[in-house]
Short mmCIF file of C-alpha atoms and ligand atoms in Angstrom, two decimals:
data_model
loop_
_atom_site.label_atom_id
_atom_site.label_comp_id
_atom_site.label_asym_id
_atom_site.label_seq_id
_atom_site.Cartn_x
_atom_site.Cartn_y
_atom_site.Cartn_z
CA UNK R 1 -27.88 -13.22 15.94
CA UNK R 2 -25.96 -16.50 16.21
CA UNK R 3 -23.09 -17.09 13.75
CA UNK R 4 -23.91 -19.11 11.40
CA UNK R 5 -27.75 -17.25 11.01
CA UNK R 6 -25.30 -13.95 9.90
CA UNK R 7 -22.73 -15.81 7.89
CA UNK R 8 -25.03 -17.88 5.88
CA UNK R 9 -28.18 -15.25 5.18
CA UNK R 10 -26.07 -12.51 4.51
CA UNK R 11 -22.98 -14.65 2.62
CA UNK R 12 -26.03 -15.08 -0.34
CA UNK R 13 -25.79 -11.25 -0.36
CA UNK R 14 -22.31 -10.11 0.22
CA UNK R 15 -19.74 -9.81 -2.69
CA UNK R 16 -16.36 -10.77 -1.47
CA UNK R 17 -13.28 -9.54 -2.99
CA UNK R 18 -10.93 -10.94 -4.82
CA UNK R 19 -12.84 -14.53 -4.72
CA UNK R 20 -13.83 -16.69 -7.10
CA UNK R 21 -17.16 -17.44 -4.58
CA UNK R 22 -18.13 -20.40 -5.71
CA UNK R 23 -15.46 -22.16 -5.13
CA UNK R 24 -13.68 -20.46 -2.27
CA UNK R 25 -14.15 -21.39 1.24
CA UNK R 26 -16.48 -19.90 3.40
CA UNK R 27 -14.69 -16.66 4.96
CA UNK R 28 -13.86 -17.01 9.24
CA UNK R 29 -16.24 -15.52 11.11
CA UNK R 30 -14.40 -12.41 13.30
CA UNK R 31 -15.31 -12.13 16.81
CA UNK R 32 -12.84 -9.54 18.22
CA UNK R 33 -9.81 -8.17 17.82
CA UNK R 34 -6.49 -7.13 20.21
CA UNK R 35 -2.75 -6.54 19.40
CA UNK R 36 -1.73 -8.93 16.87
CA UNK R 37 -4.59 -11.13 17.49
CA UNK R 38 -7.62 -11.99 15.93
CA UNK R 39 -10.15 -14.09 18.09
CA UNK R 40 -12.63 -15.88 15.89
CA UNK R 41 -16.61 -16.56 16.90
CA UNK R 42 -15.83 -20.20 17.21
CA UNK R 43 -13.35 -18.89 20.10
CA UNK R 44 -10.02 -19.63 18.25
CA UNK R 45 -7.62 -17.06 18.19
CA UNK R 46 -5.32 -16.62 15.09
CA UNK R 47 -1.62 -14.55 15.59
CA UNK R 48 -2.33 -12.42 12.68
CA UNK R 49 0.70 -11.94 9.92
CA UNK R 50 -0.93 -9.83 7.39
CA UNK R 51 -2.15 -6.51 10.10
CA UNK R 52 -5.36 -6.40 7.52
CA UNK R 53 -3.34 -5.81 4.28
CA UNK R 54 -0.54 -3.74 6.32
CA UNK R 55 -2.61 -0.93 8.24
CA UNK R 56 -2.46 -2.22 11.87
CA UNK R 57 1.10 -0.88 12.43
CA UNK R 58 0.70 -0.13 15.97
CA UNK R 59 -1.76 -3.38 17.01
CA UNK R 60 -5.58 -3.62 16.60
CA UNK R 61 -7.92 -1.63 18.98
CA UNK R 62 -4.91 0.54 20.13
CA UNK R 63 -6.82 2.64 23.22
CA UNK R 64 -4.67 6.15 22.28
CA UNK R 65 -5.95 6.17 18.33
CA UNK R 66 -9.22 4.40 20.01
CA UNK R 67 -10.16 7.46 22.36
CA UNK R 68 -9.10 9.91 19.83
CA UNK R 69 -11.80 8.18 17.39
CA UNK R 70 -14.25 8.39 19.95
CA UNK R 71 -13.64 11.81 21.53
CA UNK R 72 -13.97 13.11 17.91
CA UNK R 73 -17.62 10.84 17.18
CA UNK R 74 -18.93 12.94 20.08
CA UNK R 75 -17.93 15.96 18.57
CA UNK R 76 -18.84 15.92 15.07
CA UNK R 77 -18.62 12.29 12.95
CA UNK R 78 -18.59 14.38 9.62
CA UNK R 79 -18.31 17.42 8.07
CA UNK R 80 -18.30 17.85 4.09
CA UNK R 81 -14.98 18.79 2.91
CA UNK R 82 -15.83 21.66 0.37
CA UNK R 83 -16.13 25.49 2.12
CA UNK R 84 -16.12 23.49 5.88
CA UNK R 85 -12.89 23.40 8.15
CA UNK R 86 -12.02 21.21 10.62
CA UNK R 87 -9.24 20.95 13.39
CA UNK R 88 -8.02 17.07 12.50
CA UNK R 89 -8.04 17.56 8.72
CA UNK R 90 -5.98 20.89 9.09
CA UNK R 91 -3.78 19.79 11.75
CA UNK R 92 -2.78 16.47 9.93
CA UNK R 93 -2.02 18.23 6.96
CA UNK R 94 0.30 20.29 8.89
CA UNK R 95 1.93 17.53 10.44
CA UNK R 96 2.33 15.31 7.21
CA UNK R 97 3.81 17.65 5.46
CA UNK R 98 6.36 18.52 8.75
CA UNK R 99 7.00 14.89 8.34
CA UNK R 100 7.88 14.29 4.65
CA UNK R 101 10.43 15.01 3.42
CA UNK R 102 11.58 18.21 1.24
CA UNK R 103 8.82 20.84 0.24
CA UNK R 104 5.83 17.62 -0.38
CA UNK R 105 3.53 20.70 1.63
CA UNK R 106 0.03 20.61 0.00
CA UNK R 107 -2.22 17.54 1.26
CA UNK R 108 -5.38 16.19 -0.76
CA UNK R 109 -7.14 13.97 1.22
CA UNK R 110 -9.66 11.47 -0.35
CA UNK R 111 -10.91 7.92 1.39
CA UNK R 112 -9.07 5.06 -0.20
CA UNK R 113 -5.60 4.20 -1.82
CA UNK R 114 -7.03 3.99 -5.22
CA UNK R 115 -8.47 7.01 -5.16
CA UNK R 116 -5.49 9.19 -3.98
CA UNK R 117 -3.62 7.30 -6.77
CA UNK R 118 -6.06 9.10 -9.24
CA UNK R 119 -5.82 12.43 -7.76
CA UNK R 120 -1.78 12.19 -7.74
CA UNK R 121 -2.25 11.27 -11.74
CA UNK R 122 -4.84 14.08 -12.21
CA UNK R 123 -2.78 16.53 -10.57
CA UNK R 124 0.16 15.30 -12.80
CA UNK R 125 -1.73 15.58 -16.35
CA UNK R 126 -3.26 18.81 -15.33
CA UNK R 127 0.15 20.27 -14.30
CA UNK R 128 0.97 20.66 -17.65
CA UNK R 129 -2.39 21.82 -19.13
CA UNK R 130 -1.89 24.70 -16.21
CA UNK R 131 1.41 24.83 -17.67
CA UNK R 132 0.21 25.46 -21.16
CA UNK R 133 1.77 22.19 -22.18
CA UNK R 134 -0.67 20.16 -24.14
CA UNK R 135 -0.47 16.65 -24.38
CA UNK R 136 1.31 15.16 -21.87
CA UNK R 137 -1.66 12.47 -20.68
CA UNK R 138 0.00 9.34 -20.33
CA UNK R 139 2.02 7.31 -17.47
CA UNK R 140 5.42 5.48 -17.25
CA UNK R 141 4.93 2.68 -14.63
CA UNK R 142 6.43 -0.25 -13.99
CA UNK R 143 6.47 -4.18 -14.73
CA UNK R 144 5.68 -6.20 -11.41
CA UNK R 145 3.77 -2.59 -10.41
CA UNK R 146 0.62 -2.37 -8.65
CA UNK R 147 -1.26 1.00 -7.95
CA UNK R 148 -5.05 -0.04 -7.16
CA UNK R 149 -7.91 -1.23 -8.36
CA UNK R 150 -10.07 1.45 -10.25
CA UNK R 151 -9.96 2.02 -14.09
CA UNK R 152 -7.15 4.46 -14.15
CA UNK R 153 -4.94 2.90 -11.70
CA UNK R 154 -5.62 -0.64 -13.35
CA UNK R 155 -3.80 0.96 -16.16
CA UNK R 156 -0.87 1.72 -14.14
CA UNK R 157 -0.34 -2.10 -12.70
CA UNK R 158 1.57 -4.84 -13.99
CA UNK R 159 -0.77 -5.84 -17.09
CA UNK R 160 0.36 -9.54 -17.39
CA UNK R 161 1.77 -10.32 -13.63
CA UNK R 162 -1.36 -8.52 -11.78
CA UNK R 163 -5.28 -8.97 -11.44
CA UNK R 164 -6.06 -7.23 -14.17
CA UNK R 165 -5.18 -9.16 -17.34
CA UNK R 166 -8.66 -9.66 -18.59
CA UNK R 167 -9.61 -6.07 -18.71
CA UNK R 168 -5.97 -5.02 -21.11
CA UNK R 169 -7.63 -3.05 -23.66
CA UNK R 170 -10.48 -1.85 -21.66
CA UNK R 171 -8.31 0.54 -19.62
CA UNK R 172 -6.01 4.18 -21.04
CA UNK R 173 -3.06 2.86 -22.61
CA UNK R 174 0.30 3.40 -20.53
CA UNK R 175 3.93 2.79 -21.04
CA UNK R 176 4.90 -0.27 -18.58
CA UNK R 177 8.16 -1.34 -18.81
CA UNK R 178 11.26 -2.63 -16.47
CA UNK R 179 12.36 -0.76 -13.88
CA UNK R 180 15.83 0.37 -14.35
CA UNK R 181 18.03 -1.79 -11.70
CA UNK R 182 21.22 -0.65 -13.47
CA UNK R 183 23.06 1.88 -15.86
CA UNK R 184 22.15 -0.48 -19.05
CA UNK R 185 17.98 -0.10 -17.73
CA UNK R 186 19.01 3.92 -17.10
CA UNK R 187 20.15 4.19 -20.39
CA UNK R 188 17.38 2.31 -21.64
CA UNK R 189 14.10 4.28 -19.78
CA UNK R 190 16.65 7.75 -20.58
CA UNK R 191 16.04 6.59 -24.48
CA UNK R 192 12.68 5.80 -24.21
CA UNK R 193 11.32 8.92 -22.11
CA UNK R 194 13.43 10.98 -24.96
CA UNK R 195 11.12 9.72 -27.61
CA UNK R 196 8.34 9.87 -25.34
CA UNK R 197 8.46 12.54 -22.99
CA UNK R 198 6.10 14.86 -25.19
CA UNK R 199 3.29 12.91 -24.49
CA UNK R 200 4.11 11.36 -20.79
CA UNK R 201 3.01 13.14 -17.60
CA UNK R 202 4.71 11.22 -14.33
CA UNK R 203 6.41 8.01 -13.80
CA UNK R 204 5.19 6.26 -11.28
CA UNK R 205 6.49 3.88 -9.45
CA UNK R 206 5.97 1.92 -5.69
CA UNK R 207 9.42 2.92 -3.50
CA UNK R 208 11.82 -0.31 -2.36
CA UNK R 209 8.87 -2.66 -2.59
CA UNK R 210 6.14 -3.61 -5.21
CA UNK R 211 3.78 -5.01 -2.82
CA UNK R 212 0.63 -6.43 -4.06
CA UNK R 213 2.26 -6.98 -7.89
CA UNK R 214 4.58 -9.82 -6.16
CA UNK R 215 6.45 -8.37 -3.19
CA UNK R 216 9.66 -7.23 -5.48
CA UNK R 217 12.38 -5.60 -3.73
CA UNK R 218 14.57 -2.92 -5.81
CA UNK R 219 17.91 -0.70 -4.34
CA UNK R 220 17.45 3.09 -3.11
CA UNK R 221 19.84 3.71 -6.42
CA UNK R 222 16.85 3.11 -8.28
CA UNK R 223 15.14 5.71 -7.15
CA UNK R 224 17.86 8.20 -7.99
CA UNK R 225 17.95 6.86 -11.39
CA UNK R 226 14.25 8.04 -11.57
CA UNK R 227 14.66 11.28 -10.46
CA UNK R 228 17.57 11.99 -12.45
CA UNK R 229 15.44 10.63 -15.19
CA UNK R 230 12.37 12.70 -14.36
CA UNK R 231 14.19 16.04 -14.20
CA UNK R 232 16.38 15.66 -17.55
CA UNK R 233 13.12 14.47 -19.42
CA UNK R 234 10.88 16.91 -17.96
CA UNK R 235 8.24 14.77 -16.63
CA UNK R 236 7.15 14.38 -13.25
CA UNK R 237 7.96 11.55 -10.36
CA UNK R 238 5.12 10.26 -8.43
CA UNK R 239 5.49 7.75 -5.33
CA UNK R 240 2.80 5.43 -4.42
CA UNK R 241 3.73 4.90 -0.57
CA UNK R 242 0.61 3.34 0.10
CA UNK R 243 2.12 0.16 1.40
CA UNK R 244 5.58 1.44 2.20
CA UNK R 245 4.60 4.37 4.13
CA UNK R 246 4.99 4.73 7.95
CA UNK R 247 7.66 2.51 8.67
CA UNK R 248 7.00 -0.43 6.85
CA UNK R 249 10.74 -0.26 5.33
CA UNK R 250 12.53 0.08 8.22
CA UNK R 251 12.49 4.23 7.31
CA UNK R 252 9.18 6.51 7.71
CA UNK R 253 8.70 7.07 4.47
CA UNK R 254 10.63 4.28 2.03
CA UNK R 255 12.31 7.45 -0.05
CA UNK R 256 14.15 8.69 3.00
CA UNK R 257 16.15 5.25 2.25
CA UNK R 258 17.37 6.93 -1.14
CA UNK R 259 17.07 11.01 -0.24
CA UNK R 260 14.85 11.66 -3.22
CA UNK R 261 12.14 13.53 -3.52
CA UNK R 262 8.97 13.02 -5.78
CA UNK R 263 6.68 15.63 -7.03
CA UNK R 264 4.03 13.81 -5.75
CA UNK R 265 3.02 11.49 -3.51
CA UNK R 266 0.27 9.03 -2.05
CA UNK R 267 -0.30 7.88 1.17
CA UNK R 268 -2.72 5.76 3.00
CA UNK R 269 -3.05 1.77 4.59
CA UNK R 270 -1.45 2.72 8.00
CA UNK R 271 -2.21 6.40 7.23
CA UNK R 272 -5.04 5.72 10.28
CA UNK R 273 -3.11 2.61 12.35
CA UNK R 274 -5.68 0.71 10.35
CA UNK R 275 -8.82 2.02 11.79
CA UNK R 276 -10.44 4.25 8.82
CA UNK R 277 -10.34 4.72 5.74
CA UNK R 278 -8.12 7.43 4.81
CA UNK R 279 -5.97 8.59 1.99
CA UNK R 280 -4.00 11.60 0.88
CA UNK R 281 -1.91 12.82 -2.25
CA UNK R 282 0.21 15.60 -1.35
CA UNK R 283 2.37 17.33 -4.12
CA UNK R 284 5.40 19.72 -3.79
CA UNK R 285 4.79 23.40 -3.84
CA UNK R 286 6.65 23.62 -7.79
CA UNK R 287 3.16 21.53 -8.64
CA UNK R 288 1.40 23.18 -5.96
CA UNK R 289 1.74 26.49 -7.84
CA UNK R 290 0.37 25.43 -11.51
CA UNK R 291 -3.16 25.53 -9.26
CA UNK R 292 -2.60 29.01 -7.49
CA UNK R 293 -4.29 30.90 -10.04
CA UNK R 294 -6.81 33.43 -10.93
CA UNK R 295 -8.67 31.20 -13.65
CA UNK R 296 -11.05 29.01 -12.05
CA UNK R 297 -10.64 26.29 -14.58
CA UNK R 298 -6.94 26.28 -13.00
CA UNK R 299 -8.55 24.49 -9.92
CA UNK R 300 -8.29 20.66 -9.06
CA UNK R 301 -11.85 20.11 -9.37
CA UNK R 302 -11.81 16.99 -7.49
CA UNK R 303 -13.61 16.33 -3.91
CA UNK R 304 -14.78 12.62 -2.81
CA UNK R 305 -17.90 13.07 -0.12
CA UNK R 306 -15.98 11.48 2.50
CA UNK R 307 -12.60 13.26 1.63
CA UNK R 308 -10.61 14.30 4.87
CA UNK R 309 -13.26 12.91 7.17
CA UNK R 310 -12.66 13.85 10.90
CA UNK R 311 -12.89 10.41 12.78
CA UNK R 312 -9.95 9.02 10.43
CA UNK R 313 -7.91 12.22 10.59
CA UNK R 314 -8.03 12.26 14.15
CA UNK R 315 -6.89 8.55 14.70
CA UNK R 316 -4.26 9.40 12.22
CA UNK R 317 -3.30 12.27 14.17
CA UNK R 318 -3.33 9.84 17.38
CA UNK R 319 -1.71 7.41 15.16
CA UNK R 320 0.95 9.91 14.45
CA UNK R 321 1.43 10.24 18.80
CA UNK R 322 2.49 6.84 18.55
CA UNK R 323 5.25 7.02 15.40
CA UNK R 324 6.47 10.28 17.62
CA UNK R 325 8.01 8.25 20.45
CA UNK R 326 10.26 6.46 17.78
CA UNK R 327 9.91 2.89 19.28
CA UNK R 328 8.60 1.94 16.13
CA UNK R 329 12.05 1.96 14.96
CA UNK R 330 13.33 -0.66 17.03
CA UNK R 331 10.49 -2.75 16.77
CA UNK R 332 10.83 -2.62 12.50
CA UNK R 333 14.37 -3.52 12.98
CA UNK R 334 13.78 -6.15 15.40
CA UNK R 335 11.13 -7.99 13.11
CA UNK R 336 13.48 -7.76 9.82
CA UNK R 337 16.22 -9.81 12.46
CA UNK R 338 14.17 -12.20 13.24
CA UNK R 339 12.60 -12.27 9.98
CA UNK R 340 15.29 -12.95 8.37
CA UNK R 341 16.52 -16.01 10.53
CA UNK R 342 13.52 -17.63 10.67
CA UNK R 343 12.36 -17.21 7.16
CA UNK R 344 15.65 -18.40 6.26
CA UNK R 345 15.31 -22.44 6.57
CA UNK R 346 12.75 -21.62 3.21
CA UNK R 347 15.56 -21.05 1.14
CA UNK R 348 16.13 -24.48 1.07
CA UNK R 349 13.01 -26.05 0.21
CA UNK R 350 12.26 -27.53 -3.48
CA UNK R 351 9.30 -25.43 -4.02
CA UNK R 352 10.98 -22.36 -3.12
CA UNK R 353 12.80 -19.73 -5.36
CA UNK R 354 13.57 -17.11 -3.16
CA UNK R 355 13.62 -15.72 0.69
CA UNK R 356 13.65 -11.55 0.88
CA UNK R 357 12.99 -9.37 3.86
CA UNK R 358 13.19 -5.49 4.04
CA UNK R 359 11.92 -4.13 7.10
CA UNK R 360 8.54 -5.97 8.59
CA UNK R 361 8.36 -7.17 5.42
CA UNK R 362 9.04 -10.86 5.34
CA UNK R 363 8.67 -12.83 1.97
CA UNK R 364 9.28 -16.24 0.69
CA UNK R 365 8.78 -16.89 -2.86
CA UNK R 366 7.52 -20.20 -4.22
CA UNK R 367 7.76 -21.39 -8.58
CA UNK R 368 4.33 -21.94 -8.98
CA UNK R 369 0.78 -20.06 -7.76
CA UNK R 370 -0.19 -21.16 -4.21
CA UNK R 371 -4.03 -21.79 -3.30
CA UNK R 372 -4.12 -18.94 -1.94
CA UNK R 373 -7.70 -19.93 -0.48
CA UNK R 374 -7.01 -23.34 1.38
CA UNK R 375 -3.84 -22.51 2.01
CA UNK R 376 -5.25 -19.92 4.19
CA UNK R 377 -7.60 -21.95 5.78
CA UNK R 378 -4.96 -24.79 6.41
CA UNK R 379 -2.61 -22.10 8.20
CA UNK R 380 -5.59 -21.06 10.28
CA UNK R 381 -5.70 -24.26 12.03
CA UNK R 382 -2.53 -23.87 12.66
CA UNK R 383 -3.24 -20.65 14.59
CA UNK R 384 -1.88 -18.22 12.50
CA UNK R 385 -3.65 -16.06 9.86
CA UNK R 386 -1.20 -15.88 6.97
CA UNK R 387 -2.92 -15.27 3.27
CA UNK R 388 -0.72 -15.91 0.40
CA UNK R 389 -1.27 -14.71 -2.78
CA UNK R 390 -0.10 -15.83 -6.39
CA UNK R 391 3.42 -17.50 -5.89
CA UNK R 392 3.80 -15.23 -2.57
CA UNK R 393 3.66 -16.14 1.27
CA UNK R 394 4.15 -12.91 3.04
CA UNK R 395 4.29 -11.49 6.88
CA UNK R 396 3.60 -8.03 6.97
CA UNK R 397 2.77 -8.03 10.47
CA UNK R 398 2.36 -5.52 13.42
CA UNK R 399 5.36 -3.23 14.36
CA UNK R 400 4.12 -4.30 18.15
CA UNK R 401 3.97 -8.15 17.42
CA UNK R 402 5.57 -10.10 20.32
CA UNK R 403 8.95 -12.00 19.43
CA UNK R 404 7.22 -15.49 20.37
CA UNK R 405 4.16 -14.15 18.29
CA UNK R 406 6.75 -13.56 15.55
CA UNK R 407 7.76 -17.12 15.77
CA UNK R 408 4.46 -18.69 15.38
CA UNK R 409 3.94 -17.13 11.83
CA UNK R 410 7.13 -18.05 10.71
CA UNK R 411 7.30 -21.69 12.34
CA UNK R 412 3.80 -21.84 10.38
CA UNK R 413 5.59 -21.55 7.03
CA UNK R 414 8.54 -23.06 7.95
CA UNK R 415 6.58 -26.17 8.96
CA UNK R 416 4.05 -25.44 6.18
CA UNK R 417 6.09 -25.15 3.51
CA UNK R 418 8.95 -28.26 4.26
CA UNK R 419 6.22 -30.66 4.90
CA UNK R 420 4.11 -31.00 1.54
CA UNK R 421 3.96 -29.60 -1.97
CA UNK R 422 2.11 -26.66 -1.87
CA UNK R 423 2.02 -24.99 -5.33
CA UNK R 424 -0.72 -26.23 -8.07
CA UNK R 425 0.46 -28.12 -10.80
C1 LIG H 501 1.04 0.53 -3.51
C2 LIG H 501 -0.46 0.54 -3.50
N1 LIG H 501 -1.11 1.48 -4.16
C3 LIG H 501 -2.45 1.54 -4.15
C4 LIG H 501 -3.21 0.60 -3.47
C5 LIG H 501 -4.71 0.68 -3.50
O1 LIG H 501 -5.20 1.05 -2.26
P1 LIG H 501 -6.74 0.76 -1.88
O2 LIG H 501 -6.89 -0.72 -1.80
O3 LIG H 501 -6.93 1.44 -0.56
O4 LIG H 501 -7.58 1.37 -2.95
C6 LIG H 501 -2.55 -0.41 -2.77
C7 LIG H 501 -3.32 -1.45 -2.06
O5 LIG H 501 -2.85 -2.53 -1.80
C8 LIG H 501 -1.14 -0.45 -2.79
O6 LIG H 501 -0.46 -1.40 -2.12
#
C-alpha cells in the first residue's frame, strides 16, 4: 500500500497518544530503522535523540537481541504464564536478580511500565494485610513525580506539573509532597510519615531523575534520606527504575549511585533493548516472605495474559549479552562529556533557565511550554528527531550513538534554540 493510502485511511481510525489530534500535525511516516537512525518513507533519515522514549539502549534492530527474538518465534511465540514454565522467563529472573543489587530476588513480570508500577503498589498494600497490619493503603510520592499512566499510578504523579490535572479527584487520594533535598525536607517528610505512617504503605519515588514529570535531577543523599526514612517509619521504599534502569545514569541501576536498597522495585523501557514490551516488579525476599504462606488468600493474585512472554524475555536476555561486555559504560560516560559541552552554549540563551546532564541524559530547560508538536516537526527537517515536551528539550539517546551523530542533535538545539523564540506566550 503506498504511504499516504495507509497514513490517511487508517489516521481516521488510529488514536494517537498524547495528541490533541485535531490540531497536531500529521505523525512521520516510518520506513525503517538502524542504529540511531530512523529512515522515513519519504527517504529522509532522522539521527534519532529520544531511542523511542529511552528503550533502544543498544541501537535499533541490534542482530544479537534480533536472532534471539527470532530463534525463540520458531520455538514457541507464547506460552500463558499461570502453571506453564519457560526457559527465558526463568532464566531472566535469575539473572535480574544476580544483577540488582542486595536480596531484590523475586521477579513479577507483567507487559508494560504502568502495570509493574501497580503490581509493586499491590505487593506493598498487601504486605501489610499479610502482615496483619490493617490499613496501611495509601502512597507517599513525590512533586515533579511521574509513575504511568493508569488510574492508580495517575495517583502517584505530579498532580499539578503532570498530564493528569483534569482527572484530580477522580483517582485514590495520595500524599505528594517535596522530595527531601536536605536535612530541613528530612525533618520535614520524618514529621509527616510520623503522623501518617499508620495509614501509608511505600514511598515511592523515581531514583536521580524524574523523567517524564520534567527531567528533575536530585543527589544519591536523597535516596538515603528515604531509606532512613522508610525503615524508622515502618513503611516500605519502592523504586520506579523504569527510565533510569540499565545504564541510563551512568550506573546499571540509578540506586547503585547511592548504595540503597528498596523493598521493591520496577523495571522495564530498555528492560528488552527496546524491542518488546516487557516489565517486571521484583521485591526483596523480607516482602517476598509475607506471600510464602499456607492461606491461599496470602497469594498475589495478579497475572496479565501476556505477563513474562518468551519473545521479550529472550531479547532481554540477549539484551543482557550486550550490558555483559561493559562497553556500555564507556559509551554512557562518553555521551554525558559531550553532552555536557555541547548542551552548554544553552545556558546562555534568554529563553533558557537551566542546562543538566546525568549520564545519556541531556536536558535543557526553557521558562515557558514549548510546542512540543511543531517543534518536532521543525527539528525533523533539520534531520534530527528530537520531541520536547512541556518546558523540556531532552536527548536521551542510544548508548551506541556515534560522536558526530551526537553532534547533530545537539547542534539542532543549539542552533534551534539561539535562533528564534521558541516558547508560547
Ligand atoms: C519512571 C516511569 N514509570 C512508569 C512509566 C510508565 O511506563 P509505561 O509507559 O510502559 O506504562 C514510565 C514511562 O515513561 C516512567 O518513565
Amino acid at each position: 500500500m503506498r504511504v499516504a493510502e495507509w497514513l490517511e485511511s487508517g489516521g481516521r481510525h488510529v488514536w494517537r497518544p498524547y495528541c490533541q489530534m485535531k490540531t497536531a500535525r500529521p505523525p512521520l511516516p516510518v520506513a525503517r530503522t538502524s542504529g540511531s537512525r530512523i529512515e522515513l518513507q519519504d527517504g529522509r533519515t532522522l539521527v534519532d535523540g529520544i531511542a523511542s522514549w529511552w528503550t533502544a539502549c543498544h541501537g535499533y534492530n541490534h542482530p544479537h537481541i534480533a536472532a534471539a527474538i527470532t530463534d525463540q518465534l520458531a520455538r514457541a511465540p507464547h506460552v500463558m504464564f499461570g502453571g506453564l514454565a519457560h526457559e527465558p522467563a526463568y532464566v531472566l529472573a535469575q539473572r535480574l536478580a544476580a544483577l540488582l543489587p542486595g536480596d531484590l530476588n523475586h521477579v513479577f513480570f507483567a507487559e508494560s511500565g504502568s502495570v509493574s508500577v501497580e503490581i509493586a503498589m499491590k505487593m506493598a498494600v498487601q504486605y501489610w494485610i499479610n502482615r496483619g497490619v490493617r490499613g496501611k493503603t495509601k502512597f507517599v510520592s513525590f512533586l515533579g513525580g511521574y509513575h504511568g499512566d493508569t488510574l492508580a499510578t495517575m495517583s502517584v504523579c505530579d498532580p499539578d506539573e503532570g498530564m493528569h490535572t483534569l482527572f484530580k479527584g477522580v483517582m485514590a487520594a495520595q500524599h505528594i509532597v517535596p522530595l527531601p533535598e536536605d536535612d530541613e525536607g528530612e525533618a520535614a517528610l520524618d514529621r509527616f510519615l510520623a503522623e501518617h505512617a499508620g495509614e501509608v504503605a511505600a514511598i515511592m519515588v523515581e531514583p536521580l531523575v524524574q523523567g517524564a514529570g520534567g527531567m528533575r535531577m536530585h543527589r544519591p543523599e536523597v535516596l538515603q534520606r528515604l531509606r532512613r526514612l522508610a525503615d524508622k517509619n515502618d513503611v516500605l521504599l519502592i523504586f520506579d527504575e523504569i527510565f533510569t534502569g540499565f545504564g541510563r545514569t551512568g550506573t546499571m541501576f540509578a540506586m547503585q549511585q547511592a548504595d540503597v536498597v528498596p523493598d521493591i522495585v520496577t523495571l522495564s523501557k530498555a528492560l528488552t533493548g527496546g524491542t518488546l514490551p516487557l516489565s517486571a516488579a521484583i521485591a526483596t525476599t523480607r516482602v517476598f516472605e509475607t506471600f510464602w504462606s499456607d492461606d491461599p488468600n496470602a497469594a498475589l493474585m495478579h497475572g496479565p495474559t501476556y505477563m513474562a512472554n518468551p519473545l521479550a524475555c529472550a531479547a532481554a536476555n540477549a539484551s543482557l549479552d550486550l550490558f555483559r561486555t561493559g562497553t556500555w559504560r564507556f559509551q554512557v560516560a562518553q555521551i554525558a562529556a559531550q553532552l555536557r559541552a555541547e548542551l552548554e552554549p544553552c545556558r546562555a540563551m534568554p529563553e533558557v533557565v537551566d542546562v543538566r546532564v546525568l549520564g545519556a541524559i541531556g536536558v535543557v530547560e526553557m521558562s515557558r511550554a514549548v510546542d512540543s508538536s511543531s517543534l518536532s516537526e521543525r527539528f525533523a527537517e533539520d534531520g534530527v528527531w528530537i520531541r520536547p515536551f512541556g518546558r523540556i528539550v531532552y536527548l536521551t539517546p542510544a548508548f551506541t550513538i556515534a560522536p558526530d551523530e551526537l553532534t547533530m542533535l545537539t547542534s539542532a538545539i543549539v542552533r534551534f534554540l539561539g535562533r528564534r523564540a521558541v516558547c508560547a506566550r
